[in-house]
PDB file of C-alpha atoms in Angstrom:
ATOM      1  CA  UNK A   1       0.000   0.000   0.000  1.00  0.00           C
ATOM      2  CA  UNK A   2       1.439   2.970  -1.281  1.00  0.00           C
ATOM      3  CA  UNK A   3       0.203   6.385   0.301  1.00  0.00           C
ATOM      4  CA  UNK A   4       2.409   8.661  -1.465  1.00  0.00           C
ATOM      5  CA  UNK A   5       1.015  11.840  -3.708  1.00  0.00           C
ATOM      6  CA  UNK A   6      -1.286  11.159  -6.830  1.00  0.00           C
ATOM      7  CA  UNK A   7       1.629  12.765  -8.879  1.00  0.00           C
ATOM      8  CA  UNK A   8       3.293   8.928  -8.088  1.00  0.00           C
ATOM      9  CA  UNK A   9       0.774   6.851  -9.751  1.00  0.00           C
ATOM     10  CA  UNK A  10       0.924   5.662 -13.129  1.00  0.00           C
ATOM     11  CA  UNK A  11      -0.937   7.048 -16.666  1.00  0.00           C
ATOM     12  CA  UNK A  12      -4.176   5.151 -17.546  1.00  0.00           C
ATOM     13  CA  UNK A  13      -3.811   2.813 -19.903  1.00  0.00           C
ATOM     14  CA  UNK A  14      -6.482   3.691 -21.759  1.00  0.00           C
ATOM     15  CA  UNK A  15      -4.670   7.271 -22.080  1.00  0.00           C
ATOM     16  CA  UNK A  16      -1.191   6.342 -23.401  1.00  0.00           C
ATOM     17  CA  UNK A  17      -3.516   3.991 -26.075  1.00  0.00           C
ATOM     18  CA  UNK A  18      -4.515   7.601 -27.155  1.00  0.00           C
ATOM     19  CA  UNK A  19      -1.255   8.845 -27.817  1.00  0.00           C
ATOM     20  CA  UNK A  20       0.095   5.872 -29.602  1.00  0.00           C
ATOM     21  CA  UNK A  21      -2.879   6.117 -31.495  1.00  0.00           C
ATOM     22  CA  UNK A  22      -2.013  10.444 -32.131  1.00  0.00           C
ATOM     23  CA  UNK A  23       0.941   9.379 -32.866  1.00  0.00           C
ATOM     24  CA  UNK A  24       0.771   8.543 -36.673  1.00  0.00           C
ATOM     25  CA  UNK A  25       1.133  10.770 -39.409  1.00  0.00           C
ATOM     26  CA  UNK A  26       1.536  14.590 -39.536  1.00  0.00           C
ATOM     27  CA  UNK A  27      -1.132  17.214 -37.307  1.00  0.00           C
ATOM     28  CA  UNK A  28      -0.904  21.141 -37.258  1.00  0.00           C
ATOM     29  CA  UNK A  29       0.620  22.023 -34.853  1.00  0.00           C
ATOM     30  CA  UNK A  30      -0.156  24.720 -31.583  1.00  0.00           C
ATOM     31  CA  UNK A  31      -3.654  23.575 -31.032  1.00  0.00           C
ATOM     32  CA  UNK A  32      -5.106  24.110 -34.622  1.00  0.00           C
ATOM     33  CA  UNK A  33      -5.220  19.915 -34.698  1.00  0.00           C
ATOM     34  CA  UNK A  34      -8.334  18.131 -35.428  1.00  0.00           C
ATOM     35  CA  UNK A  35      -7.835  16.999 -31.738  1.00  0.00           C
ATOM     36  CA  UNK A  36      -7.782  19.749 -29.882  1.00  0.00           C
ATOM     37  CA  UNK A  37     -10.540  21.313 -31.809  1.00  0.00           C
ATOM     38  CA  UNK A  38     -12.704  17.947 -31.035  1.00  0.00           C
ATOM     39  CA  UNK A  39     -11.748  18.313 -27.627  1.00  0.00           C
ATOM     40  CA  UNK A  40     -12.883  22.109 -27.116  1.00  0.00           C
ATOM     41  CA  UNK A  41     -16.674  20.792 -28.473  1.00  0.00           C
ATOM     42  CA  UNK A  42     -16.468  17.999 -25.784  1.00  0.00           C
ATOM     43  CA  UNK A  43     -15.253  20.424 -22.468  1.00  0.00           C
ATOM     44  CA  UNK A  44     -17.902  22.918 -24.185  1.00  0.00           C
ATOM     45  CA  UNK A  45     -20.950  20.144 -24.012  1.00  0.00           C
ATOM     46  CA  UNK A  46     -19.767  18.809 -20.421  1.00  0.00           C
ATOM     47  CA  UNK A  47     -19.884  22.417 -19.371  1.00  0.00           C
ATOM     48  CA  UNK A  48     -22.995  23.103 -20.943  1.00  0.00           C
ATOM     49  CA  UNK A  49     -20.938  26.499 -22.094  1.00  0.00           C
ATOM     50  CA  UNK A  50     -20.922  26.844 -26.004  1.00  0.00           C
ATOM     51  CA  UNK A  51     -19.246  30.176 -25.973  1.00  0.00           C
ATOM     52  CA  UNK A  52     -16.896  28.573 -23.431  1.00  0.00           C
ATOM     53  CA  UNK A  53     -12.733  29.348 -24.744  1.00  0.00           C
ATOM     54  CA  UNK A  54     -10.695  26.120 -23.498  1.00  0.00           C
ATOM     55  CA  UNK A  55      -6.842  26.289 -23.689  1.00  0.00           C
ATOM     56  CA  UNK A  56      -4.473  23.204 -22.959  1.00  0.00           C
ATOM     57  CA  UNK A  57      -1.675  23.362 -20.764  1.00  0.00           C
ATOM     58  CA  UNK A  58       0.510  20.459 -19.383  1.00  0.00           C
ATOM     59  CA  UNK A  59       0.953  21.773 -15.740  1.00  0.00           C
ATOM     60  CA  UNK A  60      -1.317  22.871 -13.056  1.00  0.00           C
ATOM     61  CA  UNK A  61       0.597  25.509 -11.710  1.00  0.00           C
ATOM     62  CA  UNK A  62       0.842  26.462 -15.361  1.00  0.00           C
ATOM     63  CA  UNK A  63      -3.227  26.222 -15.879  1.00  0.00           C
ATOM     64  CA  UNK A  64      -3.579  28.288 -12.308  1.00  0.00           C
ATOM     65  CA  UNK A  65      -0.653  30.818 -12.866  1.00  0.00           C
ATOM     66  CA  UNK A  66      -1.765  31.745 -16.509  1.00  0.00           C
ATOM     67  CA  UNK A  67      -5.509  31.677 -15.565  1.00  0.00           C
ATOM     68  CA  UNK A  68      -5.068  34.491 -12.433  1.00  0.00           C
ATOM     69  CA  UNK A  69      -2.462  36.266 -14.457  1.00  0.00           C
ATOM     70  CA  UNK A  70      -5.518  37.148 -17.055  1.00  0.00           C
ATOM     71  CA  UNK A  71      -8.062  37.909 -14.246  1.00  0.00           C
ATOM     72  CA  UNK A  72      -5.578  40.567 -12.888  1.00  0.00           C
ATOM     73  CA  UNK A  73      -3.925  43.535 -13.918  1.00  0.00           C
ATOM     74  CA  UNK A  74      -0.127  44.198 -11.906  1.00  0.00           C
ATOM     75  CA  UNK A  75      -1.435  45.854  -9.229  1.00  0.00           C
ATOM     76  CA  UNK A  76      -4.288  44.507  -8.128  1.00  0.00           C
ATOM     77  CA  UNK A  77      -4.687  41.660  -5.076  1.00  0.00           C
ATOM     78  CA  UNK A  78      -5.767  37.746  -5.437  1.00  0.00           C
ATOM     79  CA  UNK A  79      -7.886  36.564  -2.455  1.00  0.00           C
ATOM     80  CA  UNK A  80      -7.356  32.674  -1.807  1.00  0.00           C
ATOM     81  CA  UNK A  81      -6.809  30.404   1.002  1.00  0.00           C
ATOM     82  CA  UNK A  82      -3.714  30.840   3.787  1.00  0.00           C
ATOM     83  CA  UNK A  83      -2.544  27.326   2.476  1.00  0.00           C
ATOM     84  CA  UNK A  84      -3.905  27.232  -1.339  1.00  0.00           C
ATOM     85  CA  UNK A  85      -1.847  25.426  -4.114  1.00  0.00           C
ATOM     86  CA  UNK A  86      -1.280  28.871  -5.458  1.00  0.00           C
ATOM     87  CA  UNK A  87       0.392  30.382  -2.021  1.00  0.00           C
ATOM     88  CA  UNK A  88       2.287  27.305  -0.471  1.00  0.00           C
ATOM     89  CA  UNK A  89       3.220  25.097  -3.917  1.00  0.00           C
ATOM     90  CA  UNK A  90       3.744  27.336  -7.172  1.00  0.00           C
ATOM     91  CA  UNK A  91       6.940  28.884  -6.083  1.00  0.00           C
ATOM     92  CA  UNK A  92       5.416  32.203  -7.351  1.00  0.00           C
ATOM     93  CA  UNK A  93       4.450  31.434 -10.095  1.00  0.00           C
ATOM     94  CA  UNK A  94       0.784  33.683  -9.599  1.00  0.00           C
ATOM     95  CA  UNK A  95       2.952  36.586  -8.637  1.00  0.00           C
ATOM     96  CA  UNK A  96       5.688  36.122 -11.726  1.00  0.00           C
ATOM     97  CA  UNK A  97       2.840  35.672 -14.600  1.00  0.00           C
ATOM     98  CA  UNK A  98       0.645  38.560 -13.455  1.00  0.00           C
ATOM     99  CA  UNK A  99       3.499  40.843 -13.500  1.00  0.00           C
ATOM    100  CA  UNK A 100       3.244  41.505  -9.576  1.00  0.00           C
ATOM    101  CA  UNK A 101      -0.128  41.024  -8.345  1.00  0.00           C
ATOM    102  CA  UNK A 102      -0.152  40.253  -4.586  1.00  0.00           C
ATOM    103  CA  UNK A 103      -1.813  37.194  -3.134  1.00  0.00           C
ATOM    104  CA  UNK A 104      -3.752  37.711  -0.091  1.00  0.00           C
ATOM    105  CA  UNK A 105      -4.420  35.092   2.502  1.00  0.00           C
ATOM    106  CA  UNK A 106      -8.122  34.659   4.135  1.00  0.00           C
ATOM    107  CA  UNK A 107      -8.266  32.548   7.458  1.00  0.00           C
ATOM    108  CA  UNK A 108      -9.558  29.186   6.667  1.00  0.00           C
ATOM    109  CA  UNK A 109     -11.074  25.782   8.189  1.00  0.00           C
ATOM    110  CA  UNK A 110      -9.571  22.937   6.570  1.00  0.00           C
ATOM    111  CA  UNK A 111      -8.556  24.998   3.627  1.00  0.00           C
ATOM    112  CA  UNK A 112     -12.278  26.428   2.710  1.00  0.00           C
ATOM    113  CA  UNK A 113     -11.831  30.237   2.774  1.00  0.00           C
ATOM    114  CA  UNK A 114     -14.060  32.176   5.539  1.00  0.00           C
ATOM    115  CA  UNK A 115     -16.848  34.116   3.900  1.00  0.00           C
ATOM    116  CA  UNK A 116     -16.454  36.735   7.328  1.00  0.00           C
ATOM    117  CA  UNK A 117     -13.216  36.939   6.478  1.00  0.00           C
ATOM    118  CA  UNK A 118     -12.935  37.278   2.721  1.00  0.00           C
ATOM    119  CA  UNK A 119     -15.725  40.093   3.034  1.00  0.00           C
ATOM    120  CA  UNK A 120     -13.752  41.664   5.676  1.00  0.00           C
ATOM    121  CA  UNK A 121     -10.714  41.802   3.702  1.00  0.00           C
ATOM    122  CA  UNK A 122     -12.368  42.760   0.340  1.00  0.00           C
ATOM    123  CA  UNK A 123     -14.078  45.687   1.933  1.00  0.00           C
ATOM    124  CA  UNK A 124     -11.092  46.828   3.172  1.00  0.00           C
ATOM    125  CA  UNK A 125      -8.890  46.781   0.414  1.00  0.00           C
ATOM    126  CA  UNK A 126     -11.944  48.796  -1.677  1.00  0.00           C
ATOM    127  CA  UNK A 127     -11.972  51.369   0.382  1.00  0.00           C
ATOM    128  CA  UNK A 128      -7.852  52.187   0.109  1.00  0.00           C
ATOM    129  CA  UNK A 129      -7.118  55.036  -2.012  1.00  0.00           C
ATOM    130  CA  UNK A 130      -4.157  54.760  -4.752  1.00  0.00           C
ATOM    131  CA  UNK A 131      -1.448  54.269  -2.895  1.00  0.00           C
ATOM    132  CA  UNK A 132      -3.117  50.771  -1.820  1.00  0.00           C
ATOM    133  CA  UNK A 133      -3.017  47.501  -4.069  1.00  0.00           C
ATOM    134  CA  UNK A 134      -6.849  46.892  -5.208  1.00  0.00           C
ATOM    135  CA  UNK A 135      -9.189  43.906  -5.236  1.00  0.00           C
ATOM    136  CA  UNK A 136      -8.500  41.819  -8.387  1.00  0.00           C
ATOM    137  CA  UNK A 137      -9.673  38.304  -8.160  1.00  0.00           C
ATOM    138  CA  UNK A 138     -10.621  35.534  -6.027  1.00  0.00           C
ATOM    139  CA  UNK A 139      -8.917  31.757  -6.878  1.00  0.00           C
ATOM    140  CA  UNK A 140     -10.863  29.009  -4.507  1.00  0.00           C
ATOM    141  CA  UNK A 141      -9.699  25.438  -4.669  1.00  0.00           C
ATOM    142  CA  UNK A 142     -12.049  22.665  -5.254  1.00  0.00           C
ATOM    143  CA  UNK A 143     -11.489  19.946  -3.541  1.00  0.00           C
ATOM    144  CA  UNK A 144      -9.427  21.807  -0.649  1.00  0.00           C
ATOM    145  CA  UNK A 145      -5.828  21.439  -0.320  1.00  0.00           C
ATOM    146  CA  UNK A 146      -6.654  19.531   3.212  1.00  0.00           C
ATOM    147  CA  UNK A 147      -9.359  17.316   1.075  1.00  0.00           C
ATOM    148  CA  UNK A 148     -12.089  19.157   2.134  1.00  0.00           C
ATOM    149  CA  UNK A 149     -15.035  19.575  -0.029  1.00  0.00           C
ATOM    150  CA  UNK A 150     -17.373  22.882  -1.319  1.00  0.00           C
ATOM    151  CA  UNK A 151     -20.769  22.266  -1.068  1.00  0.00           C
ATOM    152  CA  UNK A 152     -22.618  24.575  -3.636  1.00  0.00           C
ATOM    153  CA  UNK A 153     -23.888  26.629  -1.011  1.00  0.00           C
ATOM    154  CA  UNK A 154     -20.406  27.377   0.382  1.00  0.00           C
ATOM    155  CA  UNK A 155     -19.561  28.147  -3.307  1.00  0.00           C
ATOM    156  CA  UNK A 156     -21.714  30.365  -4.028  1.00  0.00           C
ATOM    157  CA  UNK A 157     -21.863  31.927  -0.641  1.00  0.00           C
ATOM    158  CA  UNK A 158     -17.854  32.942  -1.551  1.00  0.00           C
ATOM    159  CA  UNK A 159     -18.304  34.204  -4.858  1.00  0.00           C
ATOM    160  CA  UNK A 160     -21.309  35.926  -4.197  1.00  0.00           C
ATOM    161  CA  UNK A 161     -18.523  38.348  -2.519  1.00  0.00           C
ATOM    162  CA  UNK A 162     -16.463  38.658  -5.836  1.00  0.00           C
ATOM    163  CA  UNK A 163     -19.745  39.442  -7.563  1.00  0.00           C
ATOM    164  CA  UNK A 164     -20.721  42.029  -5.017  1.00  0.00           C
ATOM    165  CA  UNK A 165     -17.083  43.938  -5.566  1.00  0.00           C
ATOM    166  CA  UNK A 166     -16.671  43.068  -9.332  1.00  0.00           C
ATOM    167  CA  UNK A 167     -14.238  40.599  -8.784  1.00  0.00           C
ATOM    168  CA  UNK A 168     -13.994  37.331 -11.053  1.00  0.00           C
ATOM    169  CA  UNK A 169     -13.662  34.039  -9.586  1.00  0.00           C
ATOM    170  CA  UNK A 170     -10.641  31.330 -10.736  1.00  0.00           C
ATOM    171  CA  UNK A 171     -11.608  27.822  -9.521  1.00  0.00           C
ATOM    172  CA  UNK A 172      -8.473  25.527  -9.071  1.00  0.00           C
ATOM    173  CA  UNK A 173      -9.703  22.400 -10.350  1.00  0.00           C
ATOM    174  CA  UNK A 174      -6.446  19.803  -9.767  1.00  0.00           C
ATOM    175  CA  UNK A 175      -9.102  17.649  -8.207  1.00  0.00           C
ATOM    176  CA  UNK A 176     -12.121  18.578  -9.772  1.00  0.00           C
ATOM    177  CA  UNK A 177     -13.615  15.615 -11.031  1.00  0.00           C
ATOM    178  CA  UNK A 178     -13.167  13.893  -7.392  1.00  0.00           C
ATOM    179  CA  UNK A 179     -15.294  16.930  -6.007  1.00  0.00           C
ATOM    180  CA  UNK A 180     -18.112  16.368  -8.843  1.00  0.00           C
ATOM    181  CA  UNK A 181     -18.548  12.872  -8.117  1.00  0.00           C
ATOM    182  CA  UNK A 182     -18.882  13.468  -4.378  1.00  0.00           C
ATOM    183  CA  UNK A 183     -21.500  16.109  -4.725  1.00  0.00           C
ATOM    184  CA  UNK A 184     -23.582  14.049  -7.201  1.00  0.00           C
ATOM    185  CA  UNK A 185     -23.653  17.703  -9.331  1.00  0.00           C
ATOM    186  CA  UNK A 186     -22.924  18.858 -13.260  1.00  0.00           C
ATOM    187  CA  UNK A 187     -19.861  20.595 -14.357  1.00  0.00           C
ATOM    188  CA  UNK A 188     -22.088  23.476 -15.169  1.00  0.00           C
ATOM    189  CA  UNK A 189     -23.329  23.351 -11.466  1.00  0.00           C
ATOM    190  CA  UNK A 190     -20.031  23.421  -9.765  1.00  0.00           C
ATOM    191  CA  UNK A 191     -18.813  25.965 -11.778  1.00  0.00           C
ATOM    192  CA  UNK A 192     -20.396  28.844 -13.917  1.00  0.00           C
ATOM    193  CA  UNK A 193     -23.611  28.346 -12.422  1.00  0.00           C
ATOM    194  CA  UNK A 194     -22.430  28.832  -9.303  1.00  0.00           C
ATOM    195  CA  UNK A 195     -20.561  31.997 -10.041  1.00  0.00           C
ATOM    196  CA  UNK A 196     -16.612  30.752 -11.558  1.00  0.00           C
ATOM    197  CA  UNK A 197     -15.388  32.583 -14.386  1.00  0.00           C
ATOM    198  CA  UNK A 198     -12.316  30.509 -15.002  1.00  0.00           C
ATOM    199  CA  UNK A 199     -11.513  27.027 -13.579  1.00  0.00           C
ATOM    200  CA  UNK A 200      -8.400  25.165 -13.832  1.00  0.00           C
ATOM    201  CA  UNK A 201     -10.134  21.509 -15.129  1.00  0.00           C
ATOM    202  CA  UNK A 202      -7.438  19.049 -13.626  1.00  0.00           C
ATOM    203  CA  UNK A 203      -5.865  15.852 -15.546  1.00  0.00           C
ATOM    204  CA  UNK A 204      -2.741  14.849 -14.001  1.00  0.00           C
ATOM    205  CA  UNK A 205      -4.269  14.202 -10.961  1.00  0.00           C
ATOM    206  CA  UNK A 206      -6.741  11.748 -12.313  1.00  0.00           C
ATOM    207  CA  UNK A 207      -4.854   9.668 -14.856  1.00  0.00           C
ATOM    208  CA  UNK A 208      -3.102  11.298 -17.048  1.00  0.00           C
ATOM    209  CA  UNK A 209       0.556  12.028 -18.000  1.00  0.00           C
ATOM    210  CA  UNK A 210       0.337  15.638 -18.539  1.00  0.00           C
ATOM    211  CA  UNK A 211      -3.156  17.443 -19.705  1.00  0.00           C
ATOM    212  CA  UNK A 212      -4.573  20.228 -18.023  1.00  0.00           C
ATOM    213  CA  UNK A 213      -7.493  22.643 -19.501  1.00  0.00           C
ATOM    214  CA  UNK A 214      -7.864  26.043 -18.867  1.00  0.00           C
ATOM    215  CA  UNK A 215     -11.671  26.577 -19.245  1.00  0.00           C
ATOM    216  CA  UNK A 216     -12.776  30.541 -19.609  1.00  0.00           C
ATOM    217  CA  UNK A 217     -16.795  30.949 -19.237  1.00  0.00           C
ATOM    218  CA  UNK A 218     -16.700  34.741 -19.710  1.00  0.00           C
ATOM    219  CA  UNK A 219     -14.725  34.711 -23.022  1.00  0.00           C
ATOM    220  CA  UNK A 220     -13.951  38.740 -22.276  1.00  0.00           C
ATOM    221  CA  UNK A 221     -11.435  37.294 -19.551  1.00  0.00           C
ATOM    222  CA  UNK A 222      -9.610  35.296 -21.843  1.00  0.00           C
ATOM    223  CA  UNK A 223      -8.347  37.664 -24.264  1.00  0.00           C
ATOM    224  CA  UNK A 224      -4.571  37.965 -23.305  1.00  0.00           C
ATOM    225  CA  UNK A 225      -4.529  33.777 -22.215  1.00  0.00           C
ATOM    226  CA  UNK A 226      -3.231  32.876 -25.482  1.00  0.00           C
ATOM    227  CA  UNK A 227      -0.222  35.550 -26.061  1.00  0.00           C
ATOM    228  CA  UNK A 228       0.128  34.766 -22.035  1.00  0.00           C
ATOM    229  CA  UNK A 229       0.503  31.086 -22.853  1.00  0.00           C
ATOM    230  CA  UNK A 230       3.002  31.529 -25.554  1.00  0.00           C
ATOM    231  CA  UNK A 231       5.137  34.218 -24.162  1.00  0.00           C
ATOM    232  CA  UNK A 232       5.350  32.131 -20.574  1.00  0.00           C
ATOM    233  CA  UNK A 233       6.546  28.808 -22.852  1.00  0.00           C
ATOM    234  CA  UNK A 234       3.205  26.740 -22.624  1.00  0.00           C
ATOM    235  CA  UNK A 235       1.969  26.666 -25.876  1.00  0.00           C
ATOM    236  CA  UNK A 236       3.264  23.054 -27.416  1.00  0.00           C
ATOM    237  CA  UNK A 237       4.223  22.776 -31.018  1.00  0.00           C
ATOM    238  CA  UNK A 238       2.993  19.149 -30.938  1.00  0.00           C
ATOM    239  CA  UNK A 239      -0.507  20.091 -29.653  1.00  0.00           C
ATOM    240  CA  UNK A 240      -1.961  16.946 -30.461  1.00  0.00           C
ATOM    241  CA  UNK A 241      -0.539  15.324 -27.503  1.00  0.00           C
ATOM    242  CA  UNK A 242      -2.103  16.918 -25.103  1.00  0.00           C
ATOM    243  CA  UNK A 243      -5.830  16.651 -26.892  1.00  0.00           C
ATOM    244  CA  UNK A 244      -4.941  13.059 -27.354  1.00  0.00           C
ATOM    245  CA  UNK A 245      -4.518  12.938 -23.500  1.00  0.00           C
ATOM    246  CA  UNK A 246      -7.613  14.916 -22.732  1.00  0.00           C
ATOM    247  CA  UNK A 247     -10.019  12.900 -25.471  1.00  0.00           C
ATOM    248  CA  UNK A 248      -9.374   9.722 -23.662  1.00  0.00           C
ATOM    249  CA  UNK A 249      -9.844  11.334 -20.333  1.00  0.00           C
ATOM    250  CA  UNK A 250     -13.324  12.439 -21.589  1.00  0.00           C
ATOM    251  CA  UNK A 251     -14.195   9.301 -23.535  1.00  0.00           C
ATOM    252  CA  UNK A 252     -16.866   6.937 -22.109  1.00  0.00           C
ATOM    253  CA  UNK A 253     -16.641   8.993 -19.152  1.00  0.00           C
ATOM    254  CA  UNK A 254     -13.373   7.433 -18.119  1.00  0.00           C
ATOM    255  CA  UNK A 255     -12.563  11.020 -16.202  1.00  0.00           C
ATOM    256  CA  UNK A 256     -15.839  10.231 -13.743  1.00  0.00           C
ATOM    257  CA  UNK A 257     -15.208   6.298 -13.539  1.00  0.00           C
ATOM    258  CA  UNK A 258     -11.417   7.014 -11.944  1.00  0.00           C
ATOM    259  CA  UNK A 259     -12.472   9.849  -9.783  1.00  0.00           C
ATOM    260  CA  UNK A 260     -15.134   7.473  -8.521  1.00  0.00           C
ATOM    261  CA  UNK A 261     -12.486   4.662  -7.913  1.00  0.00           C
ATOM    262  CA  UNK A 262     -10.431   6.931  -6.060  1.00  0.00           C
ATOM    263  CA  UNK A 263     -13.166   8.299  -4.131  1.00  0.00           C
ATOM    264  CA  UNK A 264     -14.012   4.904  -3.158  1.00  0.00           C
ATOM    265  CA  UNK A 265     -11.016   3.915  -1.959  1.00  0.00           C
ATOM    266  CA  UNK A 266     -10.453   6.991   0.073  1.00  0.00           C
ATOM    267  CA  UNK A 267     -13.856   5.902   1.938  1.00  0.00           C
ATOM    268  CA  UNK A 268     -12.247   2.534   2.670  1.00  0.00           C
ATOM    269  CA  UNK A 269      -9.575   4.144   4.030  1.00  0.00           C
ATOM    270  CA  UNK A 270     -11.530   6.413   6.594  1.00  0.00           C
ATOM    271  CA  UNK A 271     -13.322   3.723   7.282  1.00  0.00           C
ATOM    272  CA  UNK A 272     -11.065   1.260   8.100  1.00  0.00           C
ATOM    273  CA  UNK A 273      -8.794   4.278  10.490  1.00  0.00           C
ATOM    274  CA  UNK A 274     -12.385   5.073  11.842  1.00  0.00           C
ATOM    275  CA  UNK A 275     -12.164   2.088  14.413  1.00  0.00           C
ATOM    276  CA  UNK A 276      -8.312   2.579  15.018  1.00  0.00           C
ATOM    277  CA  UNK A 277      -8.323   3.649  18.819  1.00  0.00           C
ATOM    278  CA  UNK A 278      -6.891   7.188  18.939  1.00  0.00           C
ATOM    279  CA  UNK A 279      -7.703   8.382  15.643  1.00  0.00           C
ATOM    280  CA  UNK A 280     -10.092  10.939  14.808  1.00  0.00           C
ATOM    281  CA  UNK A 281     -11.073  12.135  11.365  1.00  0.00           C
ATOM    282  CA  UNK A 282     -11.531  15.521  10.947  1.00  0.00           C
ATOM    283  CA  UNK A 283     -13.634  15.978   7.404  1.00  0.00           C
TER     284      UNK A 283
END
């Protein structure tokens, strides 16, 4: 038994079949592949957003970087979690793509940002004059960086804040087919329905090698995320590769039958440590 990161395990099989299979003949390259264009209509219809503008990236910290760096201009402030992927993992990455913009950290229970507190601290950066840093953005993870989960309430309760201030909401999505098969709910539900303007839709976390997509609902948000993309080295020549990835993901809903698995096996796990004397679970 092997309790090391998800970054450990191995690619599906059913995933490097899909890039042996991309791998014949000649494609165009940077995303204008047959594909990557097939895979845009499939995020689209799982989304339920037609107007939706998807963009592949191979990283996460790429996908959540290049995302927020679009939201925000230099000098304006990203609320998120004290210990979100963004603050404690990306090495600054946030901070380096948007030019400067500052990251500021909300008080938390098991990694779910306090609504009190993100108010509080919202309202209190809008009312600084210009020598202050201003709102920009608000990034939430989904599931939690402690493996808590977001109900939709607690979703929407959080960016109904952003909306009151003007502020668009990033979803980090590493794990966000895990989170949609706990809550029983749509894509659409979960995010733009719910208030997200961008979400990072995670991979690499669920089976694949190295596929992330970078899902814009608001298309207005999204146009500097391409020149961003190429100028910050994440636009691949071979494009192909990365749709091949993410087609197999989506096929025969192979993204929701691992997530389940995993799910499952995480249940069997706090429920076997649930009768071990002196441990307490605390989500």
């Amino acid at each position: 038994m092997n309790f090391g990161s998800d970054n450990m395990g191995p690619v599906h099989p059913r995933v490097m079949e899909s890039l042996t299979r991309a791998n014949d003949g000649y494609a165009l390259p940077y995303g204008e592949d047959a594909l990557t264009s097939e895979v845009t209509d499939r995020i689209r219809d799982i989304f339920e957003a037609p107007e939706a503008l998807v963009y592949l990236v191979a990283l996460g910290t790429a996908a959540n970087a290049l995302a927020l760096s679009a939201l925000v201009r230099p000098w304006q402030v990203i609320y998120c979690s004290r210990i979100a992927h963004i603050v404690m993992d990306e090495c600054g990455a946030v901070e380096f793509y948007s030019g400067g913009a500052r990251l500021s950290l909300i008080d938390e229970t098991h990694a779910k940002m306090q609504p009190g507190a993100l108010r509080a601290m919202v309202e209190r950066d809008a009312g600084l004059d210009f020598h202050a840093m201003r709102p920009g953005a608000v990034s939430i993870t989904q599931v939690t960086e402690r493996g808590a989960l977001h109900t939709l309430d607690e979703l929407r309760a959080l960016t109904a804040i952003a909306r009151d201030h003007g502020l668009p909401v990033h979803l980090d999505g590493a794990r966000f087919t895990n989170a949609l098969v706990a809550l029983g709910c749509s894509p659409a539900e979960m995010t733009w329905k719910a208030g997200v303007d961008v979400v990072s839709f995670g991979g690499t976390k669920n089976g694949l090698m190295n596929a992330e997509a970078v899902v814009f609902f608001n298309p207005e948000h999204a146009k500097s995320f391409d020149i961003r993309r190429k100028r910050a080295a994440h636009l691949f020549s071979k494009h192909r590769y990365l749709a091949a990835q993410m087609l197999a993901y989506l096929e025969s809903d192979l993204w929701l039958d691992m997530a389940r698995s995993a799910n499952a096996a995480a249940a069997r796990l706090a429920a076997g440590l649930s009768g071990v004397a002196g441990v307490r679970l605390v989500h």
